[in-house]
Amino acid sequence: MRPLTAISSGLLLAACLLATDVSAQTGGSEGLSPTLSAIKTTHTVRLGYRESSPPFSFLDQANRPIGYSLELCEAIVEEIGVEVDDPNLKIDYVKVTSDDRIDAVLQNKIDLECGSTTANSERGKRVAFSPLMFVAGTKLMVPKSSSVQSLTDLRGKTIVVTKGTTNEQAIQAADKKSSLGLNIVVGPDHEQSYQMLVDGKADAFATDDILLSGLIVRHKAQDKFRVAGDYLSYDPYGIMFRKGEPQLSAVVDRTFRKLGSNHDLVPLYNKWFIARMPTGEKMNVPISLQLEEAFKAMDDSASANN
């Protein structure tokens, strides 16, 4: 488990990313921000989803996007409807990958990115993030028969990472720091990276621990693979959207505060991480103390302040 000070620093960073986006921007007080104006005109909100990031954003048996992040985004859509005075907004689901998700936001292809995206300071210079919705970190997936217990055990071996992820950066940095001589190969998305491990083209797959667990559960591969190693990065997740729109930022923040004040955040977490998912699998990942405290901070109700 990470030291509380490190987690607290990460929570503060995630909060600052949002606060900076809201306070540093200017805009006219009359009318709607560009994204909200376009949504009001088209009566549609475009949600970016991932195909293989369970339980955050993935496809069900009918190839429909579902997941924890998408439910949070759908709650934001409801609040956007209030803001633009249109309670019947439609949702257009747009597939994104780890490599093109930021560009999809910047190029106005989606309005909200509902996946498993780390809110860090580098990305915060280009895009905005919601309040914290999950805390993860880079670990390794290896075959159960493997003797690998940490990254150093992979010296000179092949490790697969997914393109455009913070995990890719974490592995490259660790490889350079410890002179491990890793052969780092890149998969286009988590499913393809996982398949490279399955096919024996890599000795390990590195991504966020919760995503590794989700893939193992989704593929019913508990007897084939395990998650190993110490945390190699710290990754606070958020919903991503366009920077420079304080009105949109306020709507996103208000959504989280309403969910927090209504005590809906923990039950929503439990739906996807504790209970059986609509696709039949169970993650069995209890909420961390750090995330639970972050959710409590979203509670603006009178009882929370007593």
Coordinates of C-alpha atoms in Angstrom, one line a residue:
M1 CA 0.0 0.0 0.0
R2 CA 1.3 3.5 -0.8
P3 CA 2.2 5.8 2.0
L4 CA -0.7 8.1 2.9
T5 CA 1.4 11.2 2.2
A6 CA 2.0 10.1 -1.4
I7 CA -1.7 9.4 -1.9
S8 CA -2.6 12.7 -0.3
S9 CA -0.2 14.5 -2.6
G10 CA -1.8 12.8 -5.6
L11 CA -5.3 13.7 -4.4
L12 CA -4.2 17.3 -4.1
L13 CA -2.7 17.2 -7.6
A14 CA -5.9 15.9 -9.0
A15 CA -7.9 18.6 -7.2
C16 CA -5.5 21.3 -8.3
L17 CA -5.8 20.2 -12.0
L18 CA -9.6 20.9 -11.8
A19 CA -9.2 24.1 -9.7
T20 CA -6.6 25.5 -12.1
D21 CA -8.8 24.9 -15.1
V22 CA -11.7 26.7 -13.5
S23 CA -9.9 29.7 -12.0
A24 CA -7.4 30.4 -14.7
Q25 CA -9.9 30.7 -17.6
T26 CA -11.9 33.6 -18.6
G27 CA -15.1 33.8 -20.6
G28 CA -18.2 35.8 -21.1
S29 CA -20.8 35.4 -18.5
E30 CA -23.6 35.6 -21.1
G31 CA -24.5 32.6 -23.2
L32 CA -23.0 29.1 -23.1
S33 CA -19.5 27.9 -23.4
P34 CA -18.5 26.4 -26.8
T35 CA -19.1 22.8 -25.9
L36 CA -22.3 23.4 -24.1
S37 CA -23.5 25.6 -26.9
A38 CA -22.8 22.9 -29.5
I39 CA -24.6 20.3 -27.2
K40 CA -27.7 22.5 -27.0
T41 CA -27.7 22.9 -30.8
T42 CA -27.3 19.3 -31.6
H43 CA -29.2 17.9 -28.6
T44 CA -26.4 15.4 -28.3
V45 CA -23.4 14.7 -26.0
R46 CA -20.5 12.6 -27.5
L47 CA -19.0 10.2 -24.9
G48 CA -15.7 8.6 -25.7
Y49 CA -15.5 5.0 -24.5
R50 CA -12.9 2.2 -24.4
E51 CA -13.5 -1.3 -25.7
S52 CA -11.3 -3.1 -23.2
S53 CA -10.9 -1.3 -19.9
P54 CA -13.2 -3.2 -17.5
P55 CA -14.8 -2.3 -15.2
F56 CA -14.4 1.4 -16.2
S57 CA -15.3 1.3 -19.9
F58 CA -15.8 -1.8 -22.0
L59 CA -18.3 -3.7 -24.2
D60 CA -21.1 -6.0 -23.0
Q61 CA -22.2 -9.1 -24.8
A62 CA -24.2 -7.0 -27.2
N63 CA -21.2 -4.8 -27.9
R64 CA -22.8 -1.9 -26.1
P65 CA -20.4 0.4 -24.1
I66 CA -20.9 0.0 -20.3
G67 CA -18.9 0.6 -17.1
Y68 CA -18.2 2.7 -14.1
S69 CA -16.8 5.7 -16.0
L70 CA -19.6 5.7 -18.4
E71 CA -22.2 5.8 -15.6
L72 CA -20.4 8.8 -14.2
C73 CA -20.4 10.4 -17.6
E74 CA -24.1 9.7 -18.0
A75 CA -24.7 11.5 -14.7
I76 CA -22.8 14.5 -16.1
V77 CA -25.0 14.4 -19.2
E78 CA -28.0 14.7 -17.0
E79 CA -26.5 17.8 -15.3
I80 CA -25.6 19.2 -18.7
G81 CA -29.2 18.8 -19.7
V82 CA -30.1 21.0 -16.7
E83 CA -27.5 23.6 -17.7
V84 CA -28.7 23.9 -21.3
D85 CA -32.3 23.4 -20.5
D86 CA -32.7 20.2 -22.5
P87 CA -33.7 17.2 -20.4
N88 CA -33.8 14.9 -23.4
L89 CA -30.2 15.0 -24.6
K90 CA -29.1 12.1 -26.7
I91 CA -25.8 10.3 -26.2
D92 CA -23.5 9.4 -29.1
Y93 CA -20.9 6.8 -28.0
V94 CA -17.5 7.2 -29.8
K95 CA -14.8 4.6 -29.5
V96 CA -11.3 5.9 -28.5
T97 CA -8.0 4.3 -27.7
S98 CA -5.3 5.0 -25.2
D99 CA -3.3 6.6 -28.0
D100 CA -6.0 8.9 -29.6
R101 CA -8.2 9.8 -26.6
I102 CA -6.5 13.1 -25.8
D103 CA -6.6 14.1 -29.4
A104 CA -10.3 13.2 -29.6
V105 CA -10.9 15.8 -26.9
L106 CA -8.6 18.4 -28.4
Q107 CA -10.0 17.9 -31.9
N108 CA -13.6 18.2 -30.7
K109 CA -14.5 14.6 -31.7
I110 CA -15.9 13.9 -28.2
D111 CA -17.2 16.0 -25.3
L112 CA -16.3 13.7 -22.4
E113 CA -13.8 10.9 -22.3
C114 CA -15.1 8.1 -20.1
G115 CA -12.3 5.6 -19.7
S116 CA -9.4 5.0 -17.4
T117 CA -7.4 8.1 -17.9
T118 CA -4.8 9.4 -15.4
A119 CA -5.1 13.1 -14.4
N120 CA -1.5 14.3 -14.2
S121 CA 0.1 17.7 -14.5
E122 CA 1.5 17.1 -18.0
R123 CA -1.9 16.2 -19.4
G124 CA -3.5 19.0 -17.3
K125 CA -1.7 21.5 -19.5
R126 CA -3.8 20.4 -22.5
V127 CA -7.1 19.1 -21.1
A128 CA -9.3 19.3 -18.0
F129 CA -10.3 16.6 -15.6
S130 CA -13.2 15.8 -13.3
P131 CA -12.7 15.3 -9.5
L132 CA -11.0 12.0 -8.6
M133 CA -12.9 8.9 -9.5
F134 CA -10.3 6.1 -8.8
V135 CA -6.6 5.6 -7.8
A136 CA -4.5 3.1 -9.6
G137 CA -0.8 2.4 -10.3
T138 CA 1.4 0.5 -12.7
K139 CA 2.0 -3.2 -12.0
L140 CA 2.8 -6.3 -14.0
M141 CA 0.7 -9.2 -15.4
V142 CA 2.8 -12.4 -15.7
P143 CA 1.9 -16.1 -16.2
K144 CA 1.2 -17.9 -13.0
S145 CA 4.1 -20.2 -13.7
S146 CA 6.5 -17.3 -14.1
S147 CA 9.1 -16.7 -11.3
V148 CA 8.8 -12.9 -11.9
Q149 CA 8.0 -11.0 -8.7
S150 CA 9.3 -7.5 -9.6
L151 CA 10.4 -5.5 -12.6
T152 CA 14.0 -6.3 -12.0
D153 CA 13.3 -10.0 -12.6
L154 CA 12.5 -9.1 -16.2
R155 CA 16.1 -7.9 -16.9
G156 CA 16.8 -8.4 -20.6
K157 CA 13.3 -9.8 -21.2
T158 CA 10.3 -8.5 -23.3
I159 CA 7.5 -6.4 -21.7
V160 CA 4.4 -5.1 -23.5
V161 CA 2.8 -1.8 -22.7
T162 CA -0.1 0.0 -24.3
K163 CA 0.6 2.9 -26.6
G164 CA -0.1 6.4 -25.2
T165 CA -0.3 5.4 -21.5
T166 CA 1.4 6.7 -18.4
N167 CA 2.5 3.0 -17.9
E168 CA 4.6 3.2 -21.1
Q169 CA 6.4 6.2 -19.6
A170 CA 6.8 4.5 -16.2
I171 CA 8.4 1.4 -17.7
Q172 CA 10.7 3.4 -19.9
A173 CA 11.8 5.5 -17.0
A174 CA 12.4 2.4 -14.7
D175 CA 14.3 0.6 -17.5
K176 CA 16.6 3.6 -17.9
K177 CA 17.1 4.2 -14.2
S178 CA 18.0 0.5 -13.4
S179 CA 19.7 -0.3 -16.7
L180 CA 17.4 -3.4 -17.1
G181 CA 17.9 -3.8 -20.9
L182 CA 14.2 -4.4 -21.4
N183 CA 12.7 -5.1 -24.8
I184 CA 9.7 -2.8 -24.6
V185 CA 7.0 -3.6 -27.2
V186 CA 3.8 -1.6 -27.7
G187 CA 0.2 -2.8 -28.2
P188 CA -2.4 -0.5 -29.7
D189 CA -4.9 -1.1 -26.8
H190 CA -5.1 -3.2 -23.6
E191 CA -6.8 -6.1 -25.3
Q192 CA -4.1 -6.4 -27.9
S193 CA -1.4 -6.0 -25.2
Y194 CA -3.0 -8.8 -23.2
Q195 CA -3.1 -11.0 -26.3
M196 CA 0.6 -10.6 -26.8
L197 CA 1.2 -12.0 -23.3
V198 CA -1.2 -14.8 -24.0
D199 CA 0.6 -15.6 -27.3
G200 CA 4.0 -15.7 -25.6
K201 CA 5.2 -12.7 -27.4
A202 CA 6.0 -10.9 -24.1
D203 CA 7.1 -12.1 -20.7
A204 CA 4.9 -9.5 -18.9
F205 CA 2.3 -6.9 -19.6
A206 CA 2.5 -3.6 -17.6
T207 CA -0.5 -1.3 -17.0
D208 CA -2.6 -0.1 -14.1
D209 CA -3.2 -2.9 -11.5
I210 CA -7.0 -2.5 -11.6
L211 CA -7.0 -2.9 -15.4
L212 CA -4.8 -6.0 -15.2
S213 CA -7.2 -7.5 -12.7
G214 CA -10.2 -6.5 -14.9
L215 CA -8.7 -8.2 -17.9
I216 CA -7.9 -11.4 -15.9
V217 CA -11.5 -11.5 -14.6
R218 CA -13.0 -10.7 -18.0
H219 CA -11.1 -13.5 -19.7
K220 CA -11.6 -15.9 -16.8
A221 CA -7.8 -16.3 -16.7
Q222 CA -7.3 -16.5 -12.9
D223 CA -5.6 -19.8 -13.3
K224 CA -3.3 -18.5 -16.1
F225 CA -2.1 -15.1 -15.0
R226 CA -1.4 -13.0 -11.9
V227 CA -0.6 -9.4 -11.0
A228 CA 2.9 -8.9 -9.6
G229 CA 5.4 -6.3 -8.5
D230 CA 5.5 -3.1 -6.6
Y231 CA 3.7 0.0 -7.8
L232 CA 5.8 1.7 -10.5
S233 CA 3.6 4.8 -10.9
Y234 CA 0.7 6.7 -9.2
D235 CA -2.3 7.2 -11.4
P236 CA -5.4 9.2 -10.2
Y237 CA -8.2 8.7 -12.7
G238 CA -10.6 11.4 -13.9
I239 CA -13.2 12.1 -16.6
M240 CA -11.4 14.1 -19.3
F241 CA -12.9 17.1 -21.3
R242 CA -11.8 20.3 -23.0
K243 CA -9.8 22.8 -21.2
G244 CA -10.7 26.5 -21.3
E245 CA -14.4 26.2 -20.5
P246 CA -15.1 27.1 -16.8
Q247 CA -18.9 26.6 -17.3
L248 CA -18.4 23.0 -18.4
S249 CA -15.9 22.5 -15.6
A250 CA -18.5 23.8 -13.1
V251 CA -21.1 21.3 -14.5
V252 CA -18.8 18.4 -14.1
D253 CA -17.8 19.4 -10.6
R254 CA -21.4 20.0 -9.6
T255 CA -22.3 16.5 -10.9
F256 CA -19.7 14.9 -8.6
R257 CA -20.8 17.0 -5.6
K258 CA -24.5 16.0 -6.2
L259 CA -23.5 12.3 -6.3
G260 CA -21.4 12.8 -3.2
S261 CA -24.1 14.7 -1.3
N262 CA -26.7 12.0 -2.2
H263 CA -24.2 9.3 -1.1
D264 CA -24.3 7.7 -4.6
L265 CA -20.6 7.5 -5.3
V266 CA -19.8 4.5 -3.0
P267 CA -22.8 2.5 -4.2
L268 CA -21.8 3.2 -7.8
Y269 CA -18.3 2.0 -7.0
N270 CA -19.6 -1.1 -5.4
K271 CA -21.9 -1.8 -8.4
W272 CA -18.8 -2.2 -10.6
F273 CA -16.0 -3.3 -8.3
I274 CA -17.8 -5.5 -5.7
A275 CA -21.1 -6.8 -7.1
R276 CA -21.4 -9.0 -10.2
M277 CA -21.1 -6.9 -13.4
P278 CA -23.8 -7.1 -16.1
T279 CA -21.4 -9.3 -18.1
G280 CA -21.3 -11.8 -15.2
E281 CA -17.8 -11.2 -13.7
K282 CA -16.9 -10.0 -10.2
M283 CA -13.9 -7.8 -9.5
N284 CA -14.1 -8.1 -5.7
V285 CA -12.0 -4.9 -5.2
P286 CA -13.1 -3.0 -2.0
I287 CA -12.9 0.8 -2.1
S288 CA -9.6 2.1 -0.8
L289 CA -9.6 4.4 2.2
Q290 CA -8.0 7.1 0.1
L291 CA -10.8 7.0 -2.5
E292 CA -13.5 6.8 0.1
E293 CA -12.1 10.0 1.8
A294 CA -12.0 11.7 -1.6
F295 CA -15.7 10.8 -2.1
K296 CA -16.6 12.1 1.4
A297 CA -15.0 15.4 0.4
M298 CA -17.5 15.6 -2.4
D299 CA -20.4 15.6 0.1
D300 CA -21.8 19.1 0.5
S301 CA -24.8 18.1 2.6
A302 CA -25.4 19.6 6.0
S303 CA -24.7 16.3 7.8
A304 CA -21.3 16.1 6.3
N305 CA -20.4 19.5 7.7
N306 CA -21.6 18.9 11.2

